[in-house]
Short mmCIF file of C-alpha atoms and ligand atoms in Angstrom, two decimals:
data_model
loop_
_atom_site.label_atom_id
_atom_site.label_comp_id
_atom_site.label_asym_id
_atom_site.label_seq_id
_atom_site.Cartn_x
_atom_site.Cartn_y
_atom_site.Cartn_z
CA UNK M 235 94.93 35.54 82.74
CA UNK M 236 96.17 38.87 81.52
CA UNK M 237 94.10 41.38 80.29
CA UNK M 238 94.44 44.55 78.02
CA UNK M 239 91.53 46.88 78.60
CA UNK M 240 91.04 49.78 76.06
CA UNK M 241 88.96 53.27 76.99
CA UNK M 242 88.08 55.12 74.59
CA UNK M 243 84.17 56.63 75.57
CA UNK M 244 84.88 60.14 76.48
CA UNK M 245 87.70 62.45 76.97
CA UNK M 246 90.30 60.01 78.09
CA UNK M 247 92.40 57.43 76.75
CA UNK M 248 93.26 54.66 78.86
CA UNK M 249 95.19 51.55 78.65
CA UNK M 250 95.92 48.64 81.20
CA UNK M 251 96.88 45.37 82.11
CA UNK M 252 95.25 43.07 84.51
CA UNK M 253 95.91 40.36 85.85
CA UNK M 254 92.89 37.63 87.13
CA UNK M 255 90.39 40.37 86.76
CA UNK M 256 91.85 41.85 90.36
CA UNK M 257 95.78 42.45 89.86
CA UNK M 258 96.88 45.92 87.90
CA UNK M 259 100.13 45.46 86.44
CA UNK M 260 99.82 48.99 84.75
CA UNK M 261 97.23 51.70 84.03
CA UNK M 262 98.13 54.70 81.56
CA UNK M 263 94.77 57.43 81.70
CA UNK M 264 95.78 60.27 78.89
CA UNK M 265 93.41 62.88 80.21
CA UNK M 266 92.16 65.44 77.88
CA UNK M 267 91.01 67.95 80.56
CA UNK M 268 93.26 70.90 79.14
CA UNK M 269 91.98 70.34 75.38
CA UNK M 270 88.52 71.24 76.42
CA UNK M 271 89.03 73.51 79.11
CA UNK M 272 88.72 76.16 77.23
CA UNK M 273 85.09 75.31 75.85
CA UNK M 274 84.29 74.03 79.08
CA UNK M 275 83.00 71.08 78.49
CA UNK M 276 84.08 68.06 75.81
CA UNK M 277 84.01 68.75 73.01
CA UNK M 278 83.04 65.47 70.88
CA UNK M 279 85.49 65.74 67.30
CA UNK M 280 88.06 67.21 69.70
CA UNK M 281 87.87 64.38 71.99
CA UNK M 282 87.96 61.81 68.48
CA UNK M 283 91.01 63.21 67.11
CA UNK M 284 93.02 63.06 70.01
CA UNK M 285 91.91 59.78 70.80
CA UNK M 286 92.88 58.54 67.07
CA UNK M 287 96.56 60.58 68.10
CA UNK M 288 97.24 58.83 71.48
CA UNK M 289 96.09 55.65 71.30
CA UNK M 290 98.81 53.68 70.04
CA UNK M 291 101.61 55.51 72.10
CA UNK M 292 99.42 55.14 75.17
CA UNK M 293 98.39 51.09 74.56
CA UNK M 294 102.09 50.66 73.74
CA UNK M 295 103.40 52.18 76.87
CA UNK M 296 100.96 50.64 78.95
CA UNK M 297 102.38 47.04 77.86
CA UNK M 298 106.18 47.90 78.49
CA UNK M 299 105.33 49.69 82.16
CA UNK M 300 104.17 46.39 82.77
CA UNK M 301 107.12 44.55 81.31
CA UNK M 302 105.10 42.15 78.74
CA UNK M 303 105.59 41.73 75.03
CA UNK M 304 101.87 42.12 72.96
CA UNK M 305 101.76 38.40 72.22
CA UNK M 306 101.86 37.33 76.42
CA UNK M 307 98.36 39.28 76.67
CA UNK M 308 95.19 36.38 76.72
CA UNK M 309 91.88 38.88 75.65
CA UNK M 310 91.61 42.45 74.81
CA UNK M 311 88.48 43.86 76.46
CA UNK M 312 87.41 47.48 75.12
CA UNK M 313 84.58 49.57 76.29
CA UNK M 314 82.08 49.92 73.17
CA UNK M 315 79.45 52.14 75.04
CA UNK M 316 78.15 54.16 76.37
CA UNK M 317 79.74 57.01 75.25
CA UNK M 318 80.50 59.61 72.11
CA UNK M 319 80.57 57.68 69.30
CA UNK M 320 83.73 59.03 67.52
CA UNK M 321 85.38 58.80 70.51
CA UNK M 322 84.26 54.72 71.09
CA UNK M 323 84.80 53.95 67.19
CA UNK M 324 88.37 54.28 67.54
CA UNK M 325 89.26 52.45 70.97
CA UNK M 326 86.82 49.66 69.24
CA UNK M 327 88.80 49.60 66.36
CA UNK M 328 92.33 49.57 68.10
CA UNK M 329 91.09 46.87 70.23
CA UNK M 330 89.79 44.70 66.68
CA UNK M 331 93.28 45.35 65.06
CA UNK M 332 95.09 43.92 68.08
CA UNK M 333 92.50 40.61 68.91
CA UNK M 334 93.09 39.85 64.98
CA UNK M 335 96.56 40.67 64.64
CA UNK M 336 97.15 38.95 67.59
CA UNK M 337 94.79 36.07 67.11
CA UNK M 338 93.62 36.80 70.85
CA UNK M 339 89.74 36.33 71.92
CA UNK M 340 88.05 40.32 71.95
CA UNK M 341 84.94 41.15 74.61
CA UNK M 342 82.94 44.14 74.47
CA UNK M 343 82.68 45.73 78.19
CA UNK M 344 80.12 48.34 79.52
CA UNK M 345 81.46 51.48 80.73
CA UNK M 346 78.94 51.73 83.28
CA UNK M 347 78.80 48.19 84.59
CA UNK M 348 82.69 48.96 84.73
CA UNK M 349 82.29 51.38 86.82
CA UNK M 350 80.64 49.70 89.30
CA UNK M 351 83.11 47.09 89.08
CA UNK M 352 85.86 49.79 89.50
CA UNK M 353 85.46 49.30 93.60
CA UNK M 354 85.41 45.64 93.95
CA UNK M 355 88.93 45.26 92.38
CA UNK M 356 90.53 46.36 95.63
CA UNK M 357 88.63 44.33 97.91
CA UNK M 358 89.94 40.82 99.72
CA UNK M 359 87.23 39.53 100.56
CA UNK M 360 84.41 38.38 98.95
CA UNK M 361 81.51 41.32 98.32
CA UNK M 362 78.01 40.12 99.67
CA UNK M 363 75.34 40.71 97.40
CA UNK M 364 72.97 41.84 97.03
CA UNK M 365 74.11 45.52 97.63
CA UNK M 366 72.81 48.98 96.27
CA UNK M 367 75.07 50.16 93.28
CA UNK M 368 75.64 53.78 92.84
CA UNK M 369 77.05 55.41 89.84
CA UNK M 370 77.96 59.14 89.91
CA UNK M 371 79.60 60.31 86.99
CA UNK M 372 79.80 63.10 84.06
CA UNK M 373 77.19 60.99 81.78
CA UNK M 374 75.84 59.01 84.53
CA UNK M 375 73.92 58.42 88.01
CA UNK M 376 72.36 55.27 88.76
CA UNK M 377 70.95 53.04 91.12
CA UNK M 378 71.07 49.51 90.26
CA UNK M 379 70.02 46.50 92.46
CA UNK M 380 73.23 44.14 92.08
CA UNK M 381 72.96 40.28 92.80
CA UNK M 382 76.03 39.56 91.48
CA UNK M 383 78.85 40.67 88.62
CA UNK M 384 76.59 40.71 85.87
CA UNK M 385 73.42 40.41 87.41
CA UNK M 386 71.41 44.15 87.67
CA UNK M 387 68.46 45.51 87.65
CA UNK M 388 68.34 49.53 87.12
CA UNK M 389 66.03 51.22 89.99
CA UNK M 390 66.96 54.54 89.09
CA UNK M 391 68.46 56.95 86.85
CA UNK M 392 68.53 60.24 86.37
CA UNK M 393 65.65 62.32 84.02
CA UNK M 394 67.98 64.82 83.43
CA UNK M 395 71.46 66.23 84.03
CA UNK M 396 73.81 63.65 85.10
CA UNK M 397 75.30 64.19 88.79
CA UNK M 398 78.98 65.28 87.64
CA UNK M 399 77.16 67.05 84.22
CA UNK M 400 75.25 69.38 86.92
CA UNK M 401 78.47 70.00 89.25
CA UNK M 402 80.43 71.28 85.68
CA UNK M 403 77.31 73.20 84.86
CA UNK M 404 76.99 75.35 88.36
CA UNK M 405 80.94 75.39 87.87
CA UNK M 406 80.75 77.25 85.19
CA UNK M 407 78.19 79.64 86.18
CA UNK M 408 79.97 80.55 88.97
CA UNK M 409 83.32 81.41 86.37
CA UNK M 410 85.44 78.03 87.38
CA UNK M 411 87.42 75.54 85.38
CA UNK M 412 86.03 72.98 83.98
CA UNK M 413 85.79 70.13 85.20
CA UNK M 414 83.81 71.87 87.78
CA UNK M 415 83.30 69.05 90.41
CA UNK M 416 87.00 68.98 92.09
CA UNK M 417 86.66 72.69 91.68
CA UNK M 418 83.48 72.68 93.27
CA UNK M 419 84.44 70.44 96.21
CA UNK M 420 87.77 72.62 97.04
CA UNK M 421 85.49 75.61 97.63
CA UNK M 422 83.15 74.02 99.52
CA UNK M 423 85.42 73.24 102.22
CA UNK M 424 85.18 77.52 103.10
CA UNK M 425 81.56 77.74 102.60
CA UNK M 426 78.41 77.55 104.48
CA UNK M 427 76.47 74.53 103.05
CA UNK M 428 73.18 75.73 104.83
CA UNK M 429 73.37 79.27 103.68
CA UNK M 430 71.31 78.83 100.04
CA UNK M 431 68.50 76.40 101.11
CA UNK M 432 68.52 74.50 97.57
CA UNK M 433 66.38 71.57 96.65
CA UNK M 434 67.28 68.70 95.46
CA UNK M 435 64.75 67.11 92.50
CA UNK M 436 61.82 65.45 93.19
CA UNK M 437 60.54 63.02 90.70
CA UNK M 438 56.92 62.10 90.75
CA UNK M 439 56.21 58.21 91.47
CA UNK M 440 59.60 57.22 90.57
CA UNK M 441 61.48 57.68 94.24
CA UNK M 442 64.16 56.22 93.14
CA UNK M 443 65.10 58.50 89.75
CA UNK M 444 67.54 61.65 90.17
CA UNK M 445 66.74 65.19 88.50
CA UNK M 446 69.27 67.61 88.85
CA UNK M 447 67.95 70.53 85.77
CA UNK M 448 65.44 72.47 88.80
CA UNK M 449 68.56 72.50 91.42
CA UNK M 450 70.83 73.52 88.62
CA UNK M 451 68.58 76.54 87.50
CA UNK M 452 67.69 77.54 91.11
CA UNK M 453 71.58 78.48 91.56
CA UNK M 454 71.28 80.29 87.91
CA UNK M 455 68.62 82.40 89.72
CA UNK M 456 70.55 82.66 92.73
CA UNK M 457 73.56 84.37 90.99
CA UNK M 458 71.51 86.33 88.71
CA UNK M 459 70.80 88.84 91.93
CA UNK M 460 74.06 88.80 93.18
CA UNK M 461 77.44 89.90 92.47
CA UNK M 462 79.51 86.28 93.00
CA UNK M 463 82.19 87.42 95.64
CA UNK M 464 84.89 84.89 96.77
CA UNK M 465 82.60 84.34 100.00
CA UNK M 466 79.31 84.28 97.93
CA UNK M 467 81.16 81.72 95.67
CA UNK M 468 81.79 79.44 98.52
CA UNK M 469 78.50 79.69 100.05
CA UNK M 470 76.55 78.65 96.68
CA UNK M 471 79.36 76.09 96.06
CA UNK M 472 78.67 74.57 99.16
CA UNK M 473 74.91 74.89 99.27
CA UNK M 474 74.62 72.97 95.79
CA UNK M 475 77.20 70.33 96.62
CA UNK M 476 75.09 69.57 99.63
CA UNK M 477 72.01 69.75 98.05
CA UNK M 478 72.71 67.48 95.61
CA UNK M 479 74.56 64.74 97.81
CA UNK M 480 71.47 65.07 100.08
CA UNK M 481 69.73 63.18 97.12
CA UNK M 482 72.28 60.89 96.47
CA UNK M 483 72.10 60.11 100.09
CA UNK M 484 68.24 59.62 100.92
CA UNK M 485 67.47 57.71 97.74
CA UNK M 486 70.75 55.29 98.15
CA UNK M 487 69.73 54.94 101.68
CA UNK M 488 65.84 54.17 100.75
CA UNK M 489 66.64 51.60 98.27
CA UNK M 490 68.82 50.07 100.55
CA UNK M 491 66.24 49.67 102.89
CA UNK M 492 64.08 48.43 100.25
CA UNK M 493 66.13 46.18 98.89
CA UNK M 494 67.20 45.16 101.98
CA UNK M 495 70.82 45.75 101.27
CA UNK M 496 73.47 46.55 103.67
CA UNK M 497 76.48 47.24 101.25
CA UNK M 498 76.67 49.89 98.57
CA UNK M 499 79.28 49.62 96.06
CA UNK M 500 80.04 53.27 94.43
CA UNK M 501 81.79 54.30 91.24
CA UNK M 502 82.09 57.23 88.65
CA UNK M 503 84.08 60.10 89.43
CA UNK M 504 82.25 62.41 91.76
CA UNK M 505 82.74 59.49 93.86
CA UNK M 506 86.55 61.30 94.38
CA UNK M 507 84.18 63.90 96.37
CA UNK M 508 85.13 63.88 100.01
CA UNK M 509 82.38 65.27 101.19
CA UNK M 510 80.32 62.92 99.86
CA UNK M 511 81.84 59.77 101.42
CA UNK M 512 82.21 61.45 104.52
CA UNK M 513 78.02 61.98 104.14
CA UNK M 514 78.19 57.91 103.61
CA UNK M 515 80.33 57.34 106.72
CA UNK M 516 78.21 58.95 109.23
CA UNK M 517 75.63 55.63 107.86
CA UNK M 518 75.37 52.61 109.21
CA UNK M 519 75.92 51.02 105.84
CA UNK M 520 78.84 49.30 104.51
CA UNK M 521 79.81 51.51 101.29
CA UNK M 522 83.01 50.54 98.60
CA UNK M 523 84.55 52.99 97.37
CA UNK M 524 86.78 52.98 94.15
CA UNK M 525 90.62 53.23 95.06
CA UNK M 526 92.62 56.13 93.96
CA UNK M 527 93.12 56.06 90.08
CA UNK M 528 90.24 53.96 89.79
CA UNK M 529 86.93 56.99 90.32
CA UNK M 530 87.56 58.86 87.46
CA UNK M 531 87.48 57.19 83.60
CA UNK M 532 90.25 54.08 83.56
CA UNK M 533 91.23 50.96 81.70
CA UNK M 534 91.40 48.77 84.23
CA UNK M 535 88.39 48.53 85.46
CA UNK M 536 87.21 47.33 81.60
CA UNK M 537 89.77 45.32 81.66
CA UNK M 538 88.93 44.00 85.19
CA UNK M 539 85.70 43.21 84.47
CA UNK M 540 86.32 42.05 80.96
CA UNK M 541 88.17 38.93 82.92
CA UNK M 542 85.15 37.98 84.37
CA UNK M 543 82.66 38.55 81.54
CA UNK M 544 85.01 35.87 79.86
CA UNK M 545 85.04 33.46 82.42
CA UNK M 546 81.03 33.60 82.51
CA UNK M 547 81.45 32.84 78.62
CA UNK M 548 81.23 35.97 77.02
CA UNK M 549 82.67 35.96 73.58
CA UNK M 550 82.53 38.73 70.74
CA UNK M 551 83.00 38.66 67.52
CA UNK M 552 85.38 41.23 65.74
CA UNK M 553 83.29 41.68 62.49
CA UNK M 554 79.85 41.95 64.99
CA UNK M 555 81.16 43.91 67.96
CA UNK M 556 79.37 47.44 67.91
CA UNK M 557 80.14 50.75 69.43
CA UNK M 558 76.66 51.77 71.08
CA UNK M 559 76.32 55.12 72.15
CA UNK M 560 73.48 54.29 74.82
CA UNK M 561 73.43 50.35 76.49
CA UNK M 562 71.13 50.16 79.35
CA UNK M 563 71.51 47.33 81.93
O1 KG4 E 885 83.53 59.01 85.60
P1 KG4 E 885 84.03 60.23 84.90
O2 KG4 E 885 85.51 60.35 84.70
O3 KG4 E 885 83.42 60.38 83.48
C1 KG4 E 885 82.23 59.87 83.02
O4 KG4 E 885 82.12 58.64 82.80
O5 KG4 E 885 81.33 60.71 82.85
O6 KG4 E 885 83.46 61.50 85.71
C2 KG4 E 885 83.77 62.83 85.38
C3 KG4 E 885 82.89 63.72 86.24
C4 KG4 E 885 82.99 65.21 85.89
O7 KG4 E 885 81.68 65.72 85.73
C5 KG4 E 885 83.68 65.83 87.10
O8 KG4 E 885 83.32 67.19 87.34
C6 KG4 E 885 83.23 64.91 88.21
O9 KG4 E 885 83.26 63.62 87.63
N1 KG4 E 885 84.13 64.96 89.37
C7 KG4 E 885 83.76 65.38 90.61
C8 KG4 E 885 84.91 65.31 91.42
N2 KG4 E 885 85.94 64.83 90.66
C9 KG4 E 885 85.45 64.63 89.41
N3 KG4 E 885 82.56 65.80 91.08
C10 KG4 E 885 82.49 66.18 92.37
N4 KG4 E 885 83.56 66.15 93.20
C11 KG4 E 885 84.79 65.73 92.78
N5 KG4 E 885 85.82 65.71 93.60
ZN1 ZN E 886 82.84 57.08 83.13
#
């Protein structure tokens, strides 16, 4: 079964064909990183109007790099949340013109859920569930208890700043690019993770729930006394990254023990972070990680898992299907 998955939520447009849910003929991703740089962070009607610009080139590209005519495709699966609405109103409506032009069935996908379905395309064998599922993105950082594709239950979220949201925040308080995670992680490779003693958020009877906003504002203090030299830079770089990830770690960890889970599957796009997988290596856990091309915002994981929403039965309806800004699982 071929698949066209549309992405739309954010700052990137993405196109791509799959094939059986596992099988990437082609994936386009037209970043819009250098349209927002200079605000340092996305801009929402920015993000819309490029979106409304690139789609077609980019969805039409995506079909010849993988040598097919429009009519061979068998569903169009589109991510209708969550994200900026603008920006999901017009991969939503891209995908609806196609499925009726086309006459082909149309399935609304979960960004989020697609991110955590982003890792299992790569894998041969079969995952065994349950496992812990981690999602550490700009908008996002979750823990979800997965039984099986389409079968969650959230255990934590954050109450606050989203993982990669917090990494372009200190970013940009220490005068680098956005996005400030890559950035972030490059510098930390020179600096001495142990040298600002940060602390990563506690949240009060919910173990399992991130907060990033107190970590964030204790390296706002941090600067305030200094003046940020290239060594300073590093050190605070490295001392948040590590901070942070220590949470990521200990909570993943404790629900897996909870849960009694011995495989994590991990997706968003701080999940590029080196560092961070390396932290995951010295477990004894079995983690998944998302294959190059596949961390940051893509098409083929909606279209990936818009295969197998289809064959469990899913079916939407173009005059019904919605673009929801918040969907929770
Ligand atoms: O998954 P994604 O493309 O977008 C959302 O769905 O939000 O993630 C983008 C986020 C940005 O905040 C970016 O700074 C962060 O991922 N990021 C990283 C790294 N690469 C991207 N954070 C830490 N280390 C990285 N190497
Ligand atoms: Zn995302």
């Amino acid at each position: 079964m071929l698949v066209l998955g549309i992405e739309s939520t954010c700052d990137e447009t993405a196109a791509a064909i799959v094939k059986d849910g596992h099988e990437i003929l082609s994936s386009l991703i037209s970043s819009q990183i250098d349209l927002h740089r200079e605000y340092g962070g996305v801009v929402p009607e920015l993000a819309c109007r490029r979106h409304v610009d690139i789609i077609v080139p980019v969805i039409k590209e995506t079909i010849e790099k993988a040598n097919l005519h429009l009519k061979e495709i068998d569903l169009i699966a589109v991510a209708n949340g969550p994200g900026l609405i603008g920006a999901l109103l017009i991969g939503l409506h891209a995908a609806k013109a196609l499925s009726l032009s086309l006459n082909k069935p149309l399935i609304g996908v979960n960004h989020v859920e697609a991110h955590l379905y982003a890792a299992q395309m790569s894998q041969k064998e079969p995952i065994s569930f349950p496992a812990i599922g981690c999602v550490l993105s700009g908008g996002h950082t979750n823990l979800v208890l997965m039984n099986s594709i389409g079968n969650y239950q959230l255990i934590g979220q954050t109450v606050d700043d989203a993982i990669g949201e917090a990494f372009d925040k200190v970013a940009k308080m220490l005068k680098l690019p956005y996005p400030g995670g890559p950035e972030i992680e490059a510098l930390s490779h020179q600096g001495d993770c142990k040298k600002y003693p940060f602390k990563p958020g506690i949240v009060k009877n919910h173990p399992f729930n991130f907060s990033f906003s107190g970590l964030k504002t204790a390296v706002l203090y941090t600067i305030k006394d200094l003046s940020l030299s290239p060594k300073i830079t590093q050190d605070i770089a490295a001392s948040f990254q590590y901070a942070a990830f220590s949470s990521v770690l200990n909570k993943t960890l404790e629900a897996a023990k909870k849960y009694n889970c011995q495989t994590i599957i991990f997706g968003g796009g701080v999940t590029n972070n080196q560092t961070l997988r390396r932290m995951f290596q010295e477990t004894n856990l079995h983690t998944i990680w998302p294959a190059v091309g596949l961390s940051l915002d893509n098409a083929a994981m909606i279209a990936g898992l818009g295969y197998h929403k289809y064959q469990a039965g899913q079916r939407d309806d173009v005059s019904t299907l919605q673009a929801l800004t918040s969907i929770s699982f």
